Coordinates of C-alpha atoms in Angstrom, one line a residue:
X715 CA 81.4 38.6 -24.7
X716 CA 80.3 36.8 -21.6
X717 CA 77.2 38.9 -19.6
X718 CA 77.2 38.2 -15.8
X719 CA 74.6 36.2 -14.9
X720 CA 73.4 38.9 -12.2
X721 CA 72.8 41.6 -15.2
X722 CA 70.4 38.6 -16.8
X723 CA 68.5 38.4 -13.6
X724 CA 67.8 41.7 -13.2
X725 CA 64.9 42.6 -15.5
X726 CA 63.1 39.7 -14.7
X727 CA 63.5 40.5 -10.7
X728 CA 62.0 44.3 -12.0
X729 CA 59.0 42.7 -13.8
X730 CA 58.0 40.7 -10.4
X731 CA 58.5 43.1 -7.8
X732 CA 56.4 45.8 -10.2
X733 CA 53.9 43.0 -10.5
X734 CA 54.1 42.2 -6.6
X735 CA 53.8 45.9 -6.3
X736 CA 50.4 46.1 -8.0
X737 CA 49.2 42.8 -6.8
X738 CA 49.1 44.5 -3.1
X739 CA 48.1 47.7 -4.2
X740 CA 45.1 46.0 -5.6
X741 CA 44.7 44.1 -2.5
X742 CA 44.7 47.4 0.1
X743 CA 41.9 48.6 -2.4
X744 CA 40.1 45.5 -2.1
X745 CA 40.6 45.5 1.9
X746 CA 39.0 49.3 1.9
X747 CA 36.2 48.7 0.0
X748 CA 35.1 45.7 2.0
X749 CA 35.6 47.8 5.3
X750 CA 33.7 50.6 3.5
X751 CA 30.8 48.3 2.8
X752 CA 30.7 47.2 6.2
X753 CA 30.3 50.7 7.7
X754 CA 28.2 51.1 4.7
X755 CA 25.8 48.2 5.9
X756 CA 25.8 49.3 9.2
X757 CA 25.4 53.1 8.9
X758 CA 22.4 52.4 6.6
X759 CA 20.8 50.4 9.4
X760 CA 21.2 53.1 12.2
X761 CA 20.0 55.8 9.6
X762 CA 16.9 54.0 9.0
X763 CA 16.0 53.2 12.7
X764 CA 16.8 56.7 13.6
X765 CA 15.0 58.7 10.7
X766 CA 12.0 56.6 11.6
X767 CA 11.2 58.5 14.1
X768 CA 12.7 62.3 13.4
X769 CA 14.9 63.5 10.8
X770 CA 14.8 65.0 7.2
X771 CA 13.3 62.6 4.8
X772 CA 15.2 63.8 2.0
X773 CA 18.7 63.4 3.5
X774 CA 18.1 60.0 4.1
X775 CA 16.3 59.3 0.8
X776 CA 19.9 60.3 -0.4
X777 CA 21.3 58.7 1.5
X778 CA 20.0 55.3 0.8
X779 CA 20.4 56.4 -2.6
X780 CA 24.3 56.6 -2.5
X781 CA 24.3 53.2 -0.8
X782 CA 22.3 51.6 -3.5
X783 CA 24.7 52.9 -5.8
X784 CA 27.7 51.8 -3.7
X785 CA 26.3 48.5 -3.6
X786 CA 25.5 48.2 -7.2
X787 CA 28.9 48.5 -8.2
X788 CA 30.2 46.3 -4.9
X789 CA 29.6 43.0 -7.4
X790 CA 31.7 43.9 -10.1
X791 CA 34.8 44.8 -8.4
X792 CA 34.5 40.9 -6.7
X793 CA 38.2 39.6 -6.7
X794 CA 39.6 36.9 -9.3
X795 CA 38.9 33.2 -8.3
X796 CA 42.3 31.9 -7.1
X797 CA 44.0 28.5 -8.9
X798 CA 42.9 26.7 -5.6
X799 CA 38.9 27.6 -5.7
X800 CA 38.7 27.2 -9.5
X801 CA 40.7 23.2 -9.7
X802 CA 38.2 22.9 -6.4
X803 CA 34.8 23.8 -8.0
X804 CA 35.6 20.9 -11.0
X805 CA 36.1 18.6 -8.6
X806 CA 33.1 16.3 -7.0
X807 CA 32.2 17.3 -3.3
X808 CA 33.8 13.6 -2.1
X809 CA 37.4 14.0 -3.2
X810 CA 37.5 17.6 -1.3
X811 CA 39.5 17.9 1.8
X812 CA 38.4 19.4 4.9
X813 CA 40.1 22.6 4.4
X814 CA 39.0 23.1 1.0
X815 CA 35.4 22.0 1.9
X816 CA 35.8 24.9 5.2
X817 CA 36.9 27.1 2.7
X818 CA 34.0 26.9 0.1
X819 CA 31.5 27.0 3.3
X820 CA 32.8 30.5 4.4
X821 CA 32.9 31.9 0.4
X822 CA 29.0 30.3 0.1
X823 CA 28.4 32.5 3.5
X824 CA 29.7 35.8 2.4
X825 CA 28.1 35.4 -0.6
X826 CA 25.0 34.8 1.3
X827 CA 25.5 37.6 3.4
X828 CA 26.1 40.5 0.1
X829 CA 22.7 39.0 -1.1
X830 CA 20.9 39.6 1.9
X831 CA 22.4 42.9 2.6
X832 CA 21.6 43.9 -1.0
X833 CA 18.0 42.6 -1.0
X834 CA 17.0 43.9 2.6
X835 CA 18.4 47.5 2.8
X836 CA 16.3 48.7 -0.1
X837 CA 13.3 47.7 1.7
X838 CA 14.4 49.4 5.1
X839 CA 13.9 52.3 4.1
X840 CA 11.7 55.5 6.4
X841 CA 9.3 55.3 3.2
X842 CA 8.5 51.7 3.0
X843 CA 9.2 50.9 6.5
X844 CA 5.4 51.6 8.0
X845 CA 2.7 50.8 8.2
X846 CA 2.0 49.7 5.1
X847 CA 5.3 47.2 5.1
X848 CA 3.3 45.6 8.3
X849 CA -0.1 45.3 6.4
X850 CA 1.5 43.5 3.5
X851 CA 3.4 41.0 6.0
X852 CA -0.1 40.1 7.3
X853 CA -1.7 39.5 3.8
X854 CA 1.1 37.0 3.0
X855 CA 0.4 35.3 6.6
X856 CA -3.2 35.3 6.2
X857 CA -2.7 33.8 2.7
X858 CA -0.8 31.6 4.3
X859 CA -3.5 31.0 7.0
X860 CA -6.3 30.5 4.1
X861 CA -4.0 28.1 2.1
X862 CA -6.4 25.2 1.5
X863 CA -4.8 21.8 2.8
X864 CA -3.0 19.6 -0.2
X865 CA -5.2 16.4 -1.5
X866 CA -4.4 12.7 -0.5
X867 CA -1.5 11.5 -1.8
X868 CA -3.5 8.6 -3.1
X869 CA -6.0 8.8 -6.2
X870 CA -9.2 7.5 -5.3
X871 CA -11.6 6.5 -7.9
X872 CA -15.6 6.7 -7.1
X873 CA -16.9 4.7 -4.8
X874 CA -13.2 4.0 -3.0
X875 CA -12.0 4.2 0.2
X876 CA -8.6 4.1 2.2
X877 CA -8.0 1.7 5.2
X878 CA -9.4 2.8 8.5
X879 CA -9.3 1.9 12.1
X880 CA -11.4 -0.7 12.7
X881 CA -11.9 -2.5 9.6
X882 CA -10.9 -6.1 9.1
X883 CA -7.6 -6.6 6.6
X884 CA -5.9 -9.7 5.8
X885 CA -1.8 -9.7 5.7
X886 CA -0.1 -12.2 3.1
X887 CA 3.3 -13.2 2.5
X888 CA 4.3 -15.7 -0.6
X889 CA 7.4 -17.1 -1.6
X890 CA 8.4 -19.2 -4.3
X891 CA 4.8 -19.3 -4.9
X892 CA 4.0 -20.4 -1.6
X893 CA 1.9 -18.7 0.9
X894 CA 4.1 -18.5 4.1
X895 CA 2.0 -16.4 6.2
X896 CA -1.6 -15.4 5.8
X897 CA -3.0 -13.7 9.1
X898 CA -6.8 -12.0 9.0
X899 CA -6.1 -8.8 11.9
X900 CA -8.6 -5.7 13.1
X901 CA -6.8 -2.7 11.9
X902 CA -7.0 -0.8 15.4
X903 CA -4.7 2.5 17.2
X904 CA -0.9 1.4 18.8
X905 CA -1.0 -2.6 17.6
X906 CA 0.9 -4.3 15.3
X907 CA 0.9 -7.0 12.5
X908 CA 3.4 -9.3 13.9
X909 CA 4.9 -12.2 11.9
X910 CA 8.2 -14.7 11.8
X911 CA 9.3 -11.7 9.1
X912 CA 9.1 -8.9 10.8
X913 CA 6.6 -6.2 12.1
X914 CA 4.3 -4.0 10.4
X915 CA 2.8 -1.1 13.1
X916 CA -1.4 -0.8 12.4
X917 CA -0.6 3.2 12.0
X918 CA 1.5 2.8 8.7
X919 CA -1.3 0.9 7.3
X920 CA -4.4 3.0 8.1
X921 CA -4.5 5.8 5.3
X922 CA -2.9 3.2 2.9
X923 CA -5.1 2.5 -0.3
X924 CA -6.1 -1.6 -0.1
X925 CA -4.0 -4.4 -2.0
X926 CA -0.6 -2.0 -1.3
X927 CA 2.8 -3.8 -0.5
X928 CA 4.2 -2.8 3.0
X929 CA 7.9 -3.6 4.3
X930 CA 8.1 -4.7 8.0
X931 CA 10.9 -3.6 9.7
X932 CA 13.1 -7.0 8.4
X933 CA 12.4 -5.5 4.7
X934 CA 10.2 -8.5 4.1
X935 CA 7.1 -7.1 1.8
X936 CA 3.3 -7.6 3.3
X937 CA 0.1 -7.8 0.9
X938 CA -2.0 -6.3 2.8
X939 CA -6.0 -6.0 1.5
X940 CA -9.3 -5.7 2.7
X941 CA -10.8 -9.5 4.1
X942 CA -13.6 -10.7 1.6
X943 CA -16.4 -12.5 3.2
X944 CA -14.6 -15.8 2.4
X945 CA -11.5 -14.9 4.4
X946 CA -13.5 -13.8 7.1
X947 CA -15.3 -17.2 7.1
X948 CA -11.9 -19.0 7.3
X949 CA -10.4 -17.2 9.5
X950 CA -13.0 -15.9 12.0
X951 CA -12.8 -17.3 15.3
X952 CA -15.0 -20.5 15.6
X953 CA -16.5 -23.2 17.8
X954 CA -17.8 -26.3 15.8
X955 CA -16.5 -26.7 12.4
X956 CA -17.4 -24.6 9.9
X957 CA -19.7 -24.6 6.6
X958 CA -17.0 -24.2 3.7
X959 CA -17.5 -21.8 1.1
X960 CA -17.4 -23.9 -2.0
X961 CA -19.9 -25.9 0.2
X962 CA -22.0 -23.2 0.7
X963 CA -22.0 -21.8 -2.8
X964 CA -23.4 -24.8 -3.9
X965 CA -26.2 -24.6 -1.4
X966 CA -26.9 -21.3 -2.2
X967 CA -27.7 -22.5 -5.5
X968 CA -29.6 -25.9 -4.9
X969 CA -31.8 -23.5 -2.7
X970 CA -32.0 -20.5 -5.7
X971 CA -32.0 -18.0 -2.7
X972 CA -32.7 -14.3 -3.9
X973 CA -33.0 -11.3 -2.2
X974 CA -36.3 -10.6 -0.1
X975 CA -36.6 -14.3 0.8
X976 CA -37.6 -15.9 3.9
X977 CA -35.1 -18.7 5.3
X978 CA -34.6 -21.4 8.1
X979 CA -31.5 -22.5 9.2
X980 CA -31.1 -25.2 11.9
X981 CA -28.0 -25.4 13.4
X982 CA -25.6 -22.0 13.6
X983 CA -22.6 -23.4 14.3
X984 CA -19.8 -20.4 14.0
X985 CA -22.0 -18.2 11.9
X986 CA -20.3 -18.8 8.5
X987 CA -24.0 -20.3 6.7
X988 CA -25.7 -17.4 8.7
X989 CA -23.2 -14.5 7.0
X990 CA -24.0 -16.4 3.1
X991 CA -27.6 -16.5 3.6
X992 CA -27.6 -12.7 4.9
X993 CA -26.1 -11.6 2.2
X994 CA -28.6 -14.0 0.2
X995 CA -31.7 -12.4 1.2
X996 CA -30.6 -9.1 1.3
X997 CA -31.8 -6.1 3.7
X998 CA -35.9 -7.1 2.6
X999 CA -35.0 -10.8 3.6
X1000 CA -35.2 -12.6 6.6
X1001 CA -33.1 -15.7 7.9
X1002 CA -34.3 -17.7 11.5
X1003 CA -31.0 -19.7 12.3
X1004 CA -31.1 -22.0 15.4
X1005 CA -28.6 -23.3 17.3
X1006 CA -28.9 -26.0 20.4
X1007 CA -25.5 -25.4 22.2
X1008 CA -25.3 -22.1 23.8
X1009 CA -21.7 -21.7 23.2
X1010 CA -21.8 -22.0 19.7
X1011 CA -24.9 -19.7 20.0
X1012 CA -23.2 -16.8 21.1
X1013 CA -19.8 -17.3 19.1
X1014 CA -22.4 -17.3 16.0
X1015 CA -23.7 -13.8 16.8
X1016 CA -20.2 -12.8 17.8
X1017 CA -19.3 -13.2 14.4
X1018 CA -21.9 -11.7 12.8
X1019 CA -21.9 -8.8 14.4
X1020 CA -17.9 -8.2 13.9
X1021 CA -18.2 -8.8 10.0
X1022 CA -21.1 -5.8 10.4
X1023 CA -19.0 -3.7 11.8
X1024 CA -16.2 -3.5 10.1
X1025 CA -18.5 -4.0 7.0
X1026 CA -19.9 0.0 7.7
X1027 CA -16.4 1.2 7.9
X1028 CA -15.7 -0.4 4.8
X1029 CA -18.7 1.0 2.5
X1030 CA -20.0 3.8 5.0
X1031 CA -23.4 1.6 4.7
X1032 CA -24.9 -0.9 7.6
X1033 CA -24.9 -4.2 6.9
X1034 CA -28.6 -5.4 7.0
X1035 CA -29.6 -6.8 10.5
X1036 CA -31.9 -9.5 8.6
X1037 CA -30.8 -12.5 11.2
X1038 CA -32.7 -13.7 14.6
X1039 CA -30.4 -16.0 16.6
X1040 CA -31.9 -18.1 18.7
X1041 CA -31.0 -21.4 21.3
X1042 CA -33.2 -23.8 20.5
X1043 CA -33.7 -26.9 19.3
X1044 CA -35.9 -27.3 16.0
X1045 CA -38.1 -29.9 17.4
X1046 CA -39.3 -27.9 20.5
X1047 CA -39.5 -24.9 18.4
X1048 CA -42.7 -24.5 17.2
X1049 CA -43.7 -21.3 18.9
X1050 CA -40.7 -19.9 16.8
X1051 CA -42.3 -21.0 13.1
X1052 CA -46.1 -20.5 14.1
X1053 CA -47.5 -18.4 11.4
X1054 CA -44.1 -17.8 9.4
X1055 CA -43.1 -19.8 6.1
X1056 CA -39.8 -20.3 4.6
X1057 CA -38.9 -20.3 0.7
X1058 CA -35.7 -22.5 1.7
X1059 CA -34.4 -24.6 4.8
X1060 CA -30.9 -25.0 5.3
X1061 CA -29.7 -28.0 7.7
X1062 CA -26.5 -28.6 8.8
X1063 CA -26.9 -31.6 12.0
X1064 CA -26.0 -35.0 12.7
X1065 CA -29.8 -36.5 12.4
X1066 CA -31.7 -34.1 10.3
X1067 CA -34.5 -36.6 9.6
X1068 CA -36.0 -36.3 13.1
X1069 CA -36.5 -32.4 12.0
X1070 CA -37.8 -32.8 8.8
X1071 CA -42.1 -33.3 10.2
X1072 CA -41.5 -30.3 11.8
X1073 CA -40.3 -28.1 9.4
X1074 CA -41.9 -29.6 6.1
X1075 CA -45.2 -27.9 7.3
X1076 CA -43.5 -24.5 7.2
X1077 CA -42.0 -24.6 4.0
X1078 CA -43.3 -23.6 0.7
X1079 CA -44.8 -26.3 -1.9
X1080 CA -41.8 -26.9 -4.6
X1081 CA -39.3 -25.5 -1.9
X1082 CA -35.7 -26.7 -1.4
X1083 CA -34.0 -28.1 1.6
X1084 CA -30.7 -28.8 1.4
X1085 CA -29.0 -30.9 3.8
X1086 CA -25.2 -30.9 4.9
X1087 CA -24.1 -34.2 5.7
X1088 CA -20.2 -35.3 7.2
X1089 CA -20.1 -38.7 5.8
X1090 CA -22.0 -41.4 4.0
X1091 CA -23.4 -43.3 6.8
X1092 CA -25.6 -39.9 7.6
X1093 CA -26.9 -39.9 4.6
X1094 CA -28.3 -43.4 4.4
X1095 CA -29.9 -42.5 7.5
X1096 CA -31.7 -39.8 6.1
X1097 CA -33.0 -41.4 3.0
X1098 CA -34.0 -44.3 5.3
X1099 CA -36.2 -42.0 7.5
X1100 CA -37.8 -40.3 4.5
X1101 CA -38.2 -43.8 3.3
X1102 CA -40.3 -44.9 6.6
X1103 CA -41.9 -41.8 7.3
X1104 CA -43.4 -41.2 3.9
X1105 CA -42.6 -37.3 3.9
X1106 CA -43.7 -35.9 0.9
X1107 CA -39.6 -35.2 -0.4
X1108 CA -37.9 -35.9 -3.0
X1109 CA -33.9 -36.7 -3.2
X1110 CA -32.8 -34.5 -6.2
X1111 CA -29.3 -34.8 -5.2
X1112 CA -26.5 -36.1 -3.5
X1113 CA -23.2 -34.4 -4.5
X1114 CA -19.7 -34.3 -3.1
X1115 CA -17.9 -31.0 -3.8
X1116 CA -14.1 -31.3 -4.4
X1117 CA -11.8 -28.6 -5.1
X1118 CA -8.5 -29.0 -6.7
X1119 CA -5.5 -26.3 -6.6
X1120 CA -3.5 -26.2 -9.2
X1121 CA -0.2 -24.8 -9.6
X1122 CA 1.2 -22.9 -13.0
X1123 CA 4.1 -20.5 -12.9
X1124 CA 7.0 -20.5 -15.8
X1125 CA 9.8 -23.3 -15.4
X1126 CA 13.0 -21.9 -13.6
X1127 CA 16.8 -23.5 -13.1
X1128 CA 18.0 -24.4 -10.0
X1129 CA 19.8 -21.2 -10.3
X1130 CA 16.6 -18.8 -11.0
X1131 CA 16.9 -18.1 -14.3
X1132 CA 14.2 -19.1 -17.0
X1133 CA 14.5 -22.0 -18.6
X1134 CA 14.2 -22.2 -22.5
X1135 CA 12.4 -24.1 -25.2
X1136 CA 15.1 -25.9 -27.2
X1137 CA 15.2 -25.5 -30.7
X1138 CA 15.2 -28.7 -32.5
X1139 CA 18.1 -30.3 -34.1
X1140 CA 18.4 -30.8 -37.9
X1141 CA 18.8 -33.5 -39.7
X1142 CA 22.0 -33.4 -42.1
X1143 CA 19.8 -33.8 -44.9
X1144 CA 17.5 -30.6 -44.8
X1145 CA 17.4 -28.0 -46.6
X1146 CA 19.3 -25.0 -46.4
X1147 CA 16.1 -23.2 -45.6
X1148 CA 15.7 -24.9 -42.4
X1149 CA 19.2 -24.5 -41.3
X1150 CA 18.9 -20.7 -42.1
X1151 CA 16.0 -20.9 -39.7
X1152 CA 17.2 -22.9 -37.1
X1153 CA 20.3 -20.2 -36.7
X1154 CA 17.9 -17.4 -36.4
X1155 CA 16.1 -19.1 -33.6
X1156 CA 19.4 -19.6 -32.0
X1157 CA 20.4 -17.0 -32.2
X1158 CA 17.3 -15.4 -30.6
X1159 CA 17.8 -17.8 -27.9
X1160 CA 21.6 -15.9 -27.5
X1161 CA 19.9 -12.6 -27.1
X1162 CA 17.3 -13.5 -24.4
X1163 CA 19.6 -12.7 -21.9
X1164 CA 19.9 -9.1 -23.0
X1165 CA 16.4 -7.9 -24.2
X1166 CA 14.1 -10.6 -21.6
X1167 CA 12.7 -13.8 -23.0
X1168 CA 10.4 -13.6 -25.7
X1169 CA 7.1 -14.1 -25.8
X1170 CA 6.3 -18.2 -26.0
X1171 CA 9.9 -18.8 -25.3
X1172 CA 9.7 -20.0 -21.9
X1173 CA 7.7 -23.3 -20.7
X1174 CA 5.5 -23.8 -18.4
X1175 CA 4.5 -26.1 -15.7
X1176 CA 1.2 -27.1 -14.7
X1177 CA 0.9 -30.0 -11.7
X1178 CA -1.4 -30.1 -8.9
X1179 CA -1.0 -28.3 -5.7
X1180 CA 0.8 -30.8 -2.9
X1181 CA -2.0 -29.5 -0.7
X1182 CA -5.6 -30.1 -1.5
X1183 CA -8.7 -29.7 0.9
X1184 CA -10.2 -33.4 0.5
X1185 CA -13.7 -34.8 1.5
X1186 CA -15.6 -31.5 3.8
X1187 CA -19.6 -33.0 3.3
X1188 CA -22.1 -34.3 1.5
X1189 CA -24.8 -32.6 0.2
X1190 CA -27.9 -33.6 -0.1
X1191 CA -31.1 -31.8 -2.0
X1192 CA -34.4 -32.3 -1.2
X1193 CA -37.2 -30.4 -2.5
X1194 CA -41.0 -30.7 -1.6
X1195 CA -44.0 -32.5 -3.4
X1196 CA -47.5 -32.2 -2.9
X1197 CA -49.5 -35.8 -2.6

């Protein structure tokens, strides 16, 4: 027998409306105990500001007792998570749309809201809320107050310091293993390091450990370090042409300068022999340097006076002030040497024979002085004068100082990538031992791309650097005899 198909229906349309039914029943609870909570929250809050000043303390101890308890029980009767919030929580934050992301905001907030509510009421209550509440909001501030200030976010070891104002830094750039910008620079307050790669603001620097890696504002990574005596040499500001380092190392040693010595130099130039032979002689030495040109007189002391102070700043410690600077010339200076004598004598002029009777009375028996000649002529000249004047000297030496730059740095392709040291081809008539070896080193050649290149699998190259400081003086050492 057939059944309508409205007799079918009807069960089913019972079970919904029945479930519909206690869906919204559930709902007006829900609805009432939020409202109750409300006037909860703010009932609680006029109670407490009103029985703080008059009222029975037990009715509202009660009273904030039932809300505690109407609040405890609040966060289990939270409603179900609908099929929208839980597929929402799953997915990541980006693939959210505006609505869903409005409606997570306001759930976040509520739920904010309930925890404050729930945290802060028990704590406004007429017995907490005194002055006792007040004194334990000052402790907190004045252990606040007292908080010691957090260390440098840069280790130092012993002895080290960070980059200050003043001091005088050196900023590098390489490329390729090139140096396309080297600039020496006096750290100072609102300047700038500025470059064909960008600029690097003296502020971001100072406070920055030395030898540290800074991006100017191109992205282009500056070295920047502290300048060593030799950079400031080369790179100080100069008049005449200056006394190069390897020159004066070597000079240094033809005149075995140590520290509490007393030495002559004739001939400051920009200062650069001056700041060696300070350093030489240390702070219980002495160094006399004369200079005939006034300009290069003062750009001398200039010099030397810069390098001291940026040298303080450095170690916290004065760089001795063991040199006199004077303009004059060494032949009319005999007021200058009366009563003085010199362990070395360092010359650096274009006819240093004409000196030499004046000085040689000043300097000690068995004493060096070693003299810096531009070219060859100069020093025929002067062994020609010591020649015809009989001057008790002897010519030790006469040395050229080269210097050659090398470059070494692993062999790349024109694409970047490392070359690779071919393994080498077996004959057909080997063993099988040797082919079984040649595939593992082929097969270690295959895997260099996934684990780096091992260790002695890369070649290097080793040539000459395409620029090379050539001829810079002759030196000559003399050293005096006793007839």
């Amino acid at each position: 027998m057939a059944v309508p198909c409205r007799f079918i229906f009807i069960p089913r349309l019972v079970t919904v409306c029945t479930s519909r039914a206690k869906h919204n029943r559930q709902r007006d609870l829900l609805v009432k105990l939020t409202r109750s909570e409300r006037d909860s929250r703010t009932f609680s809050t006029a109670s407490v500001r009103c029985n703080h000043g008059e009222g029975d303390g037990s009715d509202s101890s009660r009273l904030s007792s039932q809300l505690t308890s109407r609040q405890a029980l609040l966060p289990r009767r939270r409603r179900s998570l609908s099929p929208l919030e839980r597929i929402s929580s799953l997915l990541p934050q980006d693939a959210l749309g505006p609505e869903v992301m409005q409606l997570r905001e306001q759930n976040q907030q509520e739920q904010g809201e309930d925890a404050d509510t729930r945290v802060s009421v028990p704590h406004c209550t007429p017995q907490e809320s005194g002055p006792e509440a007040v004194t334990e909001d000052q402790g907190l501030d004045s252990q606040h107050a007292t908080e010691e200030p957090k260390p440098s976010p840069w280790p130092t070891l012993p002895g080290e310091s960070l980059l200050a104002f003043g001091e005088l830094l050196i900023a590098e750039y390489q490329r390729k293993r090139r140096v396309e910008f080297k600039k020496m620079f006096q750290l100072q307050r609102g300047a700038s390091v500025q470059s064909s790669w960008g600029i690097v603001l003296h502020g971001d620097i100072a406070g920055q450990p030395a030898g540290r890696f800074l991006k100017t504002n191109r992205g282009v990574p500056l070295f920047i370090r502290r300048a060593s005596l030799e950079d400031y040499v080369l790179h100080m500001k100069r008049g005449p042409v200056i006394t190069y380092p390897k020159d004066t190392a070597a000079m240094l040693m033809m005149m075995d300068v140590t520290q509490g010595d007393c030495v002559l130099e004739s001939g400051s130039g920009s200062g650069a022999m001056s700041l060696f032979l300070s350093r030489a002689v240390g702070s219980t030495g002495a160094v006399l340097s004369l200079e005939v040109r006034e300009d290069h007189h003062k750009r001398a002391a200039l010099n030397y006076e810069r390098w001291r102070a940026s040298w303080s700043l450095r170690r916290g410690q004065e760089w001795p002030a063991n040199v006199q600077f004077h303009n004059a010339d060494l032949r009319a200076a005999s007021s200058l040497l009366a009563g003085r004598g010199f362990h070395a004598v360092a010359l650096d002029m274009i006819n240093p024979q004409l000196v030499l009777p004046t000085v040689l009375p000043h300097l000690h028996p068995g004493a060096v002085c070693a003299v810096y000649l531009a070219n060859i002529t100069q020093v025929i000249d002067l062994l020609e004068g010591l020649r015809c004047s009989a001057l008790p000297l002897l010519c030790e030496h006469i040395v050229e100082v080269p210097t050659r730059d090398w470059v070494v740095a692993p062999a790349r392709q024109k694409d970047g990538q490392y070359c690779s040291r071919k393994a080498p081809t077996p004959s057909e008539d080997s063993s099988q031992g040797d082919s079984a070896h040649t595939e593992e080193l082929t097969e270690e050649l295959r895997t260099e791309e996934d684990c780096g290149p091992a260790f002695g699998s890369i070649p290097y190259i080793a040539r000459p650097h395409h620029e090379q400081n050539s001829h810079t003086a002759f030196l000559v050492k003399l050293r005096k005899c006793v007839r």
